[in-house]
Coordinates of C-alpha atoms in Angstrom, one line a residue:
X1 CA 109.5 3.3 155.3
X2 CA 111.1 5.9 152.7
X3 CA 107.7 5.6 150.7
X4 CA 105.7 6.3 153.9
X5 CA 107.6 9.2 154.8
X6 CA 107.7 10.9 151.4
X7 CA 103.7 10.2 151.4
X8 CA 103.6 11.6 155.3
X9 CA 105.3 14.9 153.9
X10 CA 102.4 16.6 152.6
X11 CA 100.5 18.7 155.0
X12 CA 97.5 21.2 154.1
X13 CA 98.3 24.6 155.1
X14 CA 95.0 25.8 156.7
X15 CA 94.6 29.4 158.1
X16 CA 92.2 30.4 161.7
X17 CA 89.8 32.0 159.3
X18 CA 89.5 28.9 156.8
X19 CA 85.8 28.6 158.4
X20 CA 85.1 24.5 159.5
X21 CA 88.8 22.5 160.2
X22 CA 87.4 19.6 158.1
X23 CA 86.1 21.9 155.1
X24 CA 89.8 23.9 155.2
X25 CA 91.7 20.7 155.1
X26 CA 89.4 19.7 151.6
X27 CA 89.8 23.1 150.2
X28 CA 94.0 23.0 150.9
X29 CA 93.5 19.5 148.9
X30 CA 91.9 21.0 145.9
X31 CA 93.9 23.8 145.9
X32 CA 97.3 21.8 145.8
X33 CA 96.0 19.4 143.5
X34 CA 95.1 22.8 140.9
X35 CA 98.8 24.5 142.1
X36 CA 100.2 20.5 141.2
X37 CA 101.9 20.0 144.2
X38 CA 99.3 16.7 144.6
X39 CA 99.9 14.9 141.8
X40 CA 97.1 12.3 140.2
X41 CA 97.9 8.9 141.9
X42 CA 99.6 10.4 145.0
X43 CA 98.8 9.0 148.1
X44 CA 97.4 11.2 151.3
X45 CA 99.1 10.5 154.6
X46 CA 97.1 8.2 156.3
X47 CA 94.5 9.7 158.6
X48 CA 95.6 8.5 161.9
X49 CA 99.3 9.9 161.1
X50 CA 98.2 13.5 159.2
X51 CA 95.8 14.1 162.1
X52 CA 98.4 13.2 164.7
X53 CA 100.6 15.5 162.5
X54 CA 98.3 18.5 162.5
X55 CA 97.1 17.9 166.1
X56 CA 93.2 17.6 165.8
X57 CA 91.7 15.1 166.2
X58 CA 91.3 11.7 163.8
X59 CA 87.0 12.1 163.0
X60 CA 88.1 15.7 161.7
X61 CA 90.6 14.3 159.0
X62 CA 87.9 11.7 158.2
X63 CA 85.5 14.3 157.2
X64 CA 87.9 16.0 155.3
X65 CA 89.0 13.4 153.0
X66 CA 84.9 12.0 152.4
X67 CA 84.7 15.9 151.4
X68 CA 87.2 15.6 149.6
X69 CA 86.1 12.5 147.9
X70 CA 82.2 13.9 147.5
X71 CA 83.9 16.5 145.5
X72 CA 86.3 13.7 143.4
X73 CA 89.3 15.1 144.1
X74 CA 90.2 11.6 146.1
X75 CA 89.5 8.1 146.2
X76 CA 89.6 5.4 148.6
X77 CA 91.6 2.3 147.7
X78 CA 90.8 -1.1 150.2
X79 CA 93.6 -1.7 151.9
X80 CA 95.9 0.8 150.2
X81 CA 94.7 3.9 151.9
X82 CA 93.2 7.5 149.8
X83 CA 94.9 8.7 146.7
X84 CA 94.8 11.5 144.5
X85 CA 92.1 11.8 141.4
X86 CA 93.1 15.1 140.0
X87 CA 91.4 16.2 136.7
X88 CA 92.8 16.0 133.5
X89 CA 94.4 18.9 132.7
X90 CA 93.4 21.5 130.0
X91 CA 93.5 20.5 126.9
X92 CA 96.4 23.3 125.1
X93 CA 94.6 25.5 122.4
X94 CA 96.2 25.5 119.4
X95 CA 98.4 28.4 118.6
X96 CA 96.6 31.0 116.4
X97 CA 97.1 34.3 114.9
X98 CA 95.7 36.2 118.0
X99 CA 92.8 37.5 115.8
X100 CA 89.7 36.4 117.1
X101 CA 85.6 36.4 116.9
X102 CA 84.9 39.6 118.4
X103 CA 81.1 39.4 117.6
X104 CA 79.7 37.5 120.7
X105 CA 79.8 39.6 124.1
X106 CA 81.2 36.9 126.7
X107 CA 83.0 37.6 130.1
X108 CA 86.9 37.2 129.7
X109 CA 88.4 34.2 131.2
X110 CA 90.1 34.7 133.9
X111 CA 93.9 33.2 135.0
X112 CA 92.9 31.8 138.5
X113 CA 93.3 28.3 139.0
X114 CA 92.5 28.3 142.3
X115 CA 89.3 29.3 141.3
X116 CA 88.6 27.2 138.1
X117 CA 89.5 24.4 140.7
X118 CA 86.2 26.1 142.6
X119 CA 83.6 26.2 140.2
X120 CA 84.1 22.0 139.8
X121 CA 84.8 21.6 143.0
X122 CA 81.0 22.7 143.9
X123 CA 79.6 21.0 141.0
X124 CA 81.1 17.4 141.8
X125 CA 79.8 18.7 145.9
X126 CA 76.1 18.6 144.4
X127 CA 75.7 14.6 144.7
X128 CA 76.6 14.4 148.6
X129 CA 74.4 17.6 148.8
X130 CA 71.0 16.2 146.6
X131 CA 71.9 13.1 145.7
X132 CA 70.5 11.3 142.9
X133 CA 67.2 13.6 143.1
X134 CA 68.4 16.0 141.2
X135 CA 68.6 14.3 138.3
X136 CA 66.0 12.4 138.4
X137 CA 63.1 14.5 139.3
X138 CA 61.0 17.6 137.8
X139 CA 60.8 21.0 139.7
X140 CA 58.4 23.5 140.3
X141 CA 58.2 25.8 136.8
X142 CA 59.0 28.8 139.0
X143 CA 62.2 27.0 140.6
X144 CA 62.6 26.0 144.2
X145 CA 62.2 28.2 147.1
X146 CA 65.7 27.4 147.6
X147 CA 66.9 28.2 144.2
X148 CA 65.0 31.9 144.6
X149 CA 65.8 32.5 148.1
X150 CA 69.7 32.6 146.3
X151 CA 68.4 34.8 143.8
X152 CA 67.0 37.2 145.9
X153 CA 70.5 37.3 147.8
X154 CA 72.3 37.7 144.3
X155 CA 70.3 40.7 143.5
X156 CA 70.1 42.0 147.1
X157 CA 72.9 44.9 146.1
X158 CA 71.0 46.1 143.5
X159 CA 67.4 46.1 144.6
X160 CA 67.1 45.1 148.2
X161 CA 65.1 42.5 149.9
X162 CA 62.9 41.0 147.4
X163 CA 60.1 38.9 148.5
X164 CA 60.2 35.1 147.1
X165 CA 57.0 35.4 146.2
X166 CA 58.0 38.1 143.2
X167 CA 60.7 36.0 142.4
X168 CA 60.9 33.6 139.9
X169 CA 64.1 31.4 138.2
X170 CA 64.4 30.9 134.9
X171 CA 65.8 29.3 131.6
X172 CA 67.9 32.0 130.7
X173 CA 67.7 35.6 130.6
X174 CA 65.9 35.1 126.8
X175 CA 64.3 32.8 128.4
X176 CA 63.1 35.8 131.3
X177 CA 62.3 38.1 128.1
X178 CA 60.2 35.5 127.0
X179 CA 57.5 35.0 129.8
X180 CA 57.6 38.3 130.5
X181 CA 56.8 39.8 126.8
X182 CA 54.6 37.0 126.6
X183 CA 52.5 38.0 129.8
X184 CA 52.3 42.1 128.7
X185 CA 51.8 41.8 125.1
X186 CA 50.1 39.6 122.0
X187 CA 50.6 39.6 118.7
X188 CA 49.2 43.1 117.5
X189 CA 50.3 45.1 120.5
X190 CA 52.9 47.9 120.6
X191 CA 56.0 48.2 122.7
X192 CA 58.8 50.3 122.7
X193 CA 62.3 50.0 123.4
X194 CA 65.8 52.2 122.6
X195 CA 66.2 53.0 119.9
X196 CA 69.8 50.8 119.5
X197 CA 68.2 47.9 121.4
X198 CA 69.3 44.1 122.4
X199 CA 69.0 42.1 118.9
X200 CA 67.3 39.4 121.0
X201 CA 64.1 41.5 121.9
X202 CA 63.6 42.5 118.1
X203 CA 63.6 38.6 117.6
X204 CA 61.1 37.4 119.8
X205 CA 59.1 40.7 119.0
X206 CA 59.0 39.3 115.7
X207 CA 58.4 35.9 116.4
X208 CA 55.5 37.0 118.5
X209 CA 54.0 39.4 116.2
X210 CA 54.5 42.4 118.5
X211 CA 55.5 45.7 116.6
X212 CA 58.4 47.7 118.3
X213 CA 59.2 51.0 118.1
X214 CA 62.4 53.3 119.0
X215 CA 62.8 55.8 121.5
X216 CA 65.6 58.0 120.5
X217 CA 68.3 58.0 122.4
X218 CA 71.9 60.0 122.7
X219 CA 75.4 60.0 125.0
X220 CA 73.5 59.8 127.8
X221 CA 71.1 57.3 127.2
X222 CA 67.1 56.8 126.3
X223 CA 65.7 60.1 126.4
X224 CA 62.8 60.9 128.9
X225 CA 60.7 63.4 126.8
X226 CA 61.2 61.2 123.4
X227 CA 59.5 58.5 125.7
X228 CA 56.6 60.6 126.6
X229 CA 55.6 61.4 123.2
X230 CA 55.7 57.6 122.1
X231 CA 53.4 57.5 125.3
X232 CA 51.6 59.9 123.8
X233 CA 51.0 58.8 120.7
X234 CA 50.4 55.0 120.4
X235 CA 49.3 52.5 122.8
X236 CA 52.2 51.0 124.6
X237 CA 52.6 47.7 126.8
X238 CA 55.4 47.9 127.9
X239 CA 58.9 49.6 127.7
X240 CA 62.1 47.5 127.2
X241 CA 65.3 48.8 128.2
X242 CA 69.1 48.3 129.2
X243 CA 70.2 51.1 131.6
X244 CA 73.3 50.0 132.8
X245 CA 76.5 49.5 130.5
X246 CA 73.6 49.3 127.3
X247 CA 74.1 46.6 124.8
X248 CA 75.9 47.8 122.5
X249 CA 76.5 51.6 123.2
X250 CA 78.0 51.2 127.0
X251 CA 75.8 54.1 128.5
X252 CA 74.6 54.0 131.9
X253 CA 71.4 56.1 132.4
X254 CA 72.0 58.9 135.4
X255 CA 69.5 58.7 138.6
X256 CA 67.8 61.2 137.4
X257 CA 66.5 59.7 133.8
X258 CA 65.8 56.9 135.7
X259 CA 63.2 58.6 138.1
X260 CA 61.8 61.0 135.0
X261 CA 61.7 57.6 132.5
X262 CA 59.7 55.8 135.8
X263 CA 57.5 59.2 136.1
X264 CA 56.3 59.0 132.3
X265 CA 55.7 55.2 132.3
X266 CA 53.5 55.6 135.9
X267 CA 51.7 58.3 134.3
X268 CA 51.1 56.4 131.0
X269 CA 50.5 52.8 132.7
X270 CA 53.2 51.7 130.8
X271 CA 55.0 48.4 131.9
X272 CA 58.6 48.5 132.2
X273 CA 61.1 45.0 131.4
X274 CA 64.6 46.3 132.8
X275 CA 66.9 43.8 131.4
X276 CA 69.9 43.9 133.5
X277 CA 72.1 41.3 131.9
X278 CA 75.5 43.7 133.0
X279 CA 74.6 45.3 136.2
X280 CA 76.3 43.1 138.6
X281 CA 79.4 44.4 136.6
X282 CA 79.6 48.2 138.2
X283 CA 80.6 48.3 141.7
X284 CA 78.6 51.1 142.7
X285 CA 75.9 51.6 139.7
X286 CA 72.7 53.3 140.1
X287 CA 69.3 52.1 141.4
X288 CA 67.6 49.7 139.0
X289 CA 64.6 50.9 138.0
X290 CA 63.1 48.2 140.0
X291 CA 64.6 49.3 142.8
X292 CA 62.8 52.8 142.3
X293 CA 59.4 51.3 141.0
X294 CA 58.7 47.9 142.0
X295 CA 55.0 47.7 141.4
X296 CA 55.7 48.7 137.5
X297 CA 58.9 46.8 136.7
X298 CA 59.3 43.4 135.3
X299 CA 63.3 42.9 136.4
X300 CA 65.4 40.4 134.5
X301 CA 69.0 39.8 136.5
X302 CA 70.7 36.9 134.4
X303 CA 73.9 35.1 135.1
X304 CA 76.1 35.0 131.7
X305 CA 77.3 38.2 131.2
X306 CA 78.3 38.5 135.2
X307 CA 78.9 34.3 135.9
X308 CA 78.6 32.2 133.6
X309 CA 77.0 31.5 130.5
X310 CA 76.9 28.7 130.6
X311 CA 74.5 28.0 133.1
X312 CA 71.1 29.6 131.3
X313 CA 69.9 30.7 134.2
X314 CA 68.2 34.1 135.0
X315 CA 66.2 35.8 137.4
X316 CA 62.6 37.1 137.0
X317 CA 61.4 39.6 139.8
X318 CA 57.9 40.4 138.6
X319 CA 55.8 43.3 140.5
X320 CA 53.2 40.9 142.1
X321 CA 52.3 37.9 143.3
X322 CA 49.5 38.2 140.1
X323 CA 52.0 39.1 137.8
X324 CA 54.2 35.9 139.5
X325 CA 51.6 33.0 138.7
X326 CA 50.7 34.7 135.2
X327 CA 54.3 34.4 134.5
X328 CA 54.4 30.8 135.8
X329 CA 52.3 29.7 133.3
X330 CA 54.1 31.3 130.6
X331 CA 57.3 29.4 131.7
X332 CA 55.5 26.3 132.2
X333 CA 53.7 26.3 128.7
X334 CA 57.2 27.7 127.1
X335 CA 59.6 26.1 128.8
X336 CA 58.3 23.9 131.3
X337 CA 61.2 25.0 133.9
X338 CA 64.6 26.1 133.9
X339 CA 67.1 23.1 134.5
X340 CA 67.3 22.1 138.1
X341 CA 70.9 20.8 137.9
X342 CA 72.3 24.7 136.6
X343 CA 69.7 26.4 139.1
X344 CA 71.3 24.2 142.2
X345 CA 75.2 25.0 140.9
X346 CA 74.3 28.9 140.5
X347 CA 72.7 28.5 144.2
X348 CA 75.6 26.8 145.6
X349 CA 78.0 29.4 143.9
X350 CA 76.3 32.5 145.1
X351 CA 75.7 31.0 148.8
X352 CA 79.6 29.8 149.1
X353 CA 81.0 32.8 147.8
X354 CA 82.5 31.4 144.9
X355 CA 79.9 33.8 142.6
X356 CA 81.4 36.9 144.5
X357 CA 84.8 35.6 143.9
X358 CA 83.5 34.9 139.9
X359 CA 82.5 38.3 139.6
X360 CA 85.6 40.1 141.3
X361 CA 87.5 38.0 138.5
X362 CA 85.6 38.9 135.8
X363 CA 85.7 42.7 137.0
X364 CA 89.7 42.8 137.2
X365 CA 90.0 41.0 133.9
X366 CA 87.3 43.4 132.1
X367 CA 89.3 46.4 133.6
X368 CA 92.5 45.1 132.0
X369 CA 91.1 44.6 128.7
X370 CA 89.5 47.9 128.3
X371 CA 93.1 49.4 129.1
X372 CA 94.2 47.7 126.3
X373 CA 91.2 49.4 124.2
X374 CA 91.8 52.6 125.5
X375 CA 95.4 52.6 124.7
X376 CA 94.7 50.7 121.0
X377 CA 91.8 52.4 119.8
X378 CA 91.0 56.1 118.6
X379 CA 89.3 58.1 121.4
X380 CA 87.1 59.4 118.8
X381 CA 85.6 56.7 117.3
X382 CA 85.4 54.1 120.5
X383 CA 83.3 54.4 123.1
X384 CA 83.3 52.3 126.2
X385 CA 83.0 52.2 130.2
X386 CA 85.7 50.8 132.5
X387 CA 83.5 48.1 133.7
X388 CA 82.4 46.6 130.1
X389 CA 83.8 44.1 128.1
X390 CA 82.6 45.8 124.8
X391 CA 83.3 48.9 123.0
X392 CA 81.2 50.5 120.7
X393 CA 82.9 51.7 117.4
X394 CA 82.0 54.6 115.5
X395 CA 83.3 54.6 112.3
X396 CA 84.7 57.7 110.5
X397 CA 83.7 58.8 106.9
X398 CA 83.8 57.6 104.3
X399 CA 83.7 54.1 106.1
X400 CA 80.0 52.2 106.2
X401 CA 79.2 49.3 108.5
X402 CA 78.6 47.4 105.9
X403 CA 82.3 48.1 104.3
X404 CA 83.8 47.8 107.4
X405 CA 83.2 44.8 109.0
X406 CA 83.5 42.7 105.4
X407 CA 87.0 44.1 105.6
X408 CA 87.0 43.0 108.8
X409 CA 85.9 39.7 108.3
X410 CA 88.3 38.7 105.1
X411 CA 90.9 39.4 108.0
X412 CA 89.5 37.1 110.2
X413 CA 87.7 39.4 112.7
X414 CA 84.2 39.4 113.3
X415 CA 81.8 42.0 114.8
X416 CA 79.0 43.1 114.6
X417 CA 77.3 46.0 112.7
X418 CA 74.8 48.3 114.2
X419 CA 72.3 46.7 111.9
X420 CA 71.9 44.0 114.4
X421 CA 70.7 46.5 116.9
X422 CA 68.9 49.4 115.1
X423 CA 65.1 49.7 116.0
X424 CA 64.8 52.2 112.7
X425 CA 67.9 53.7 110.8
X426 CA 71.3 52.2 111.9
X427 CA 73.6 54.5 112.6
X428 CA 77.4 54.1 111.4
X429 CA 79.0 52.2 113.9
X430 CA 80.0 48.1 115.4
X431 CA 80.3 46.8 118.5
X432 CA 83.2 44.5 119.0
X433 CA 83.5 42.0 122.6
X434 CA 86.1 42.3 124.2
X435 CA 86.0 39.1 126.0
X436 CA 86.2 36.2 123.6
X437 CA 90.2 36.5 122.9
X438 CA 91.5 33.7 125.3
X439 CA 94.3 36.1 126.7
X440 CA 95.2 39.8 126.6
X441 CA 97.7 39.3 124.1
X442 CA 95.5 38.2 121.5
X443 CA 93.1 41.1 122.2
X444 CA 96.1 43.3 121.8
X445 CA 96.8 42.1 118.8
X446 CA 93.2 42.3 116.9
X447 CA 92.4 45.4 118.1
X448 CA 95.9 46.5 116.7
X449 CA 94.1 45.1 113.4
X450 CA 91.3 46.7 113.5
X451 CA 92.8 50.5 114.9
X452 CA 95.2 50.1 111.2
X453 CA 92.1 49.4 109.3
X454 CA 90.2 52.6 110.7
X455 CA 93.6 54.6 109.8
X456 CA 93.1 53.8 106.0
X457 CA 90.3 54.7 103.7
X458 CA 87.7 52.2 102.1
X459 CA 89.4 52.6 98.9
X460 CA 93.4 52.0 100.0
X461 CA 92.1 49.1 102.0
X462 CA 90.1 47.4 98.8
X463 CA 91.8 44.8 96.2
X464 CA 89.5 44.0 93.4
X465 CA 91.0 42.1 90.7

């Protein structure tokens, strides 16, 4: 009787605005089970009695707990009743130094458990929701109508309705770059791109024999008239660029270098990509350039950089319907599809909410960070935007790139030189991500490393025996 009571005490706490009763009662179950006050092994009150308790009726409770069970937070013993199946816990990571590999540009983990308890909670949902389908069957290369209805709804804010015809889901925002390079350009052609550009366009330039050339650039961006003299000179495919918080530099173009930069490539007939890997990250950014030229943009909106890198998902909104079953083909021939299981989890996210809430996480921990940049780093030589999680260094003579990062790197701290990035000379300067450290402190603590390396000379900082 004691046993039965103590099981009988837990009740979810469920609020008018928790959407479907059943839905808020298996939410309220993952949610203590993440918060640990349902422990692995626990038993749930009995239906009967917890609906009783609650006042609804018993079919509602049912539903609950096979939700809750679909999603494996619970199991269903014969005879015993419905325990708790809570995940392992995370694995502790070994204490360190708090100096970390600055070099890749990932989103910060965020410290919501509620919300980590989310992400898997939607992943386990995907069996009751496709069953054994999804893993078991191909996909159309372009992705389900499904899959880029949610795309279009992702990238509503920053283009507007987008026809599913123009939209296209694929493996990966390289994987975006890809089909769309592939379907504007052979090997031979010309294209052009800023001048500091995304390391993995130079890459698949060179693997596809495609010459690029630089558009100089300065604080505010790619530069409209160098632009129209490239135009002007050489035959150009296409135009890649990064207009909002630009890999590695941070610069957002203005409105109005985005309408002159769409004015030179209309009058030219130069394609434009827009890769907008970080544009989900500004709350109020400018128009895309897709948003102002649809008919000459390809558009590539991936997911890592603003959900989850993990999944390798991106989406392709093309100009044209043309333009769409070219670009099929490329996927098909390349790829053959993006994965179906990722594509249905970054659907699910972004039409539950739980992408929104991602993103607001990822915002609030970015803002954080770059605090802690401000405050750490020289204003001189960093430059950054409040909704980044990188920070472009310029280094002050005498220091090199090449010097500094090797000093750098004997301390444990990698970045990345601008070598990585230059499309011609490289200009003096790293970029260092901000969101690999697993926590604040240790951010603190190697950019503290790095700000009392760029406060010594080369020649104080060597030791050559």
């Amino acid at each position: 009787m004691n046993d039965e009571r103590l099981q009988i005490s837990w009740s979810p706490t469920i609020r008018k605005a928790d959407g479907p009763l059943y839905l808020a009662i298996a939410d309220a179950i993952a949610a203590d089970i993440a918060d640990g006050r349902l422990a692995d092994g626990m038993r749930l009150p009995p239906q009967r009695v917890l609906a009783e308790a609650l006042g609804i009726d018993f079919t509602t409770v049912s539903r609950a707990y096979n939700e809750a069970r679909h999603r494996g937070h619970v199991e269903g013993r014969v005879g015993q009743g419905t325990y708790v199946k809570a995940r392992r816990a995370n694995v502790a990571r070994p204490a360190t130094s708090g100096i970390v590999d600055m070099s890749m540009n990932l989103p910060p983990l965020f410290d919501d458990h509620a919300l980590s308890a989310r992400l898997w909670d939607d992943m386990a949902a995907l069996q009751a929701e496709h069953g054994l389908d999804l893993l078991m069957r191909y996909q159309a290369p372009a992705g389900t109508l499904h899959n880029r209805a949610a795309g279009a709804a992702w990238l509503r804010p920053r283009l507007g309705e987008v026809p599913v015809g123009r939209m296209l889901v694929c493996p990966g925002a390289q994987g975006a770059l890809l089909a769309a390079l592939s379907s504007l350009a052979k090997a031979g052609d010309t294209i052009c791109a800023e001048a500091i550009a995304y390391p993995g366009l130079r890459a698949l330039a060179a693997h596809l024999g495609i010459t690029v050339l630089g558009v100089a650039i300065d604080d505010k961006g790619l530069i409209p008239e160098a632009f129209e003299e490239l135009c002007s000179t050489h035959t150009l495919k296409a135009l890649y660029c990064n207009p909002t918080l630009h890999n590695p530099t941070t610069v957002t173009l203005s409105l109005e270098r985005r309408e002159a930069i769409v004015a030179v490539a209309r009058r030219h007939g130069v394609a434009i990509i827009e890769d907008d890997a970080y544009g989900a990250l500004p709350v109020a950014p400018p128009p895309a350039l897709a948003a102002l030229a649809p008919d000459l943009v390809y558009y590539i909106g991936g997911l890592a950089k603003c959900l989850s890198p993990a999944l390798r998902i991106a989406y392709l909104v093309v100009p044209d319907s043309r333009s769409s079953v070219r670009i099929e083909g490329v996927i098909r021939a390349t790829a053959g599809l993006a994965s179906p299981l990722t594509a249905a989890i970054a659907t699910r996210w972004i039409e539950d909410g739980t992408a929104d809430a991602v993103l607001g996480a990822i915002r609030t921990e970015t803002a954080a960070r770059q605090r802690i940049a401000e405050n750490v780093l020289p204003k001189d030589t960093a430059v950054s935007d409040p909704h980044a999680f990188h920070v472009w260094l310029r280094l002050p003579r005498p220091w090199t790139r090449g010097e500094f990062s090797g000093r750098l790197q004997a301390a444990g701290i990698a970045v990345v030189p601008s070598d990585a990035f230059a499309v011609g000379p490289a200009p003096e300067a790293v970029r260092l991500g901000l969101g690999a450290a697993a926590t604040q402190e240790e951010l603190r603590r190697s950019l503290l490393t790095i700000a009392d390396l760029l406060g010594q000379s080369p020649a104080a900082s060597s030791l050559v025996v």
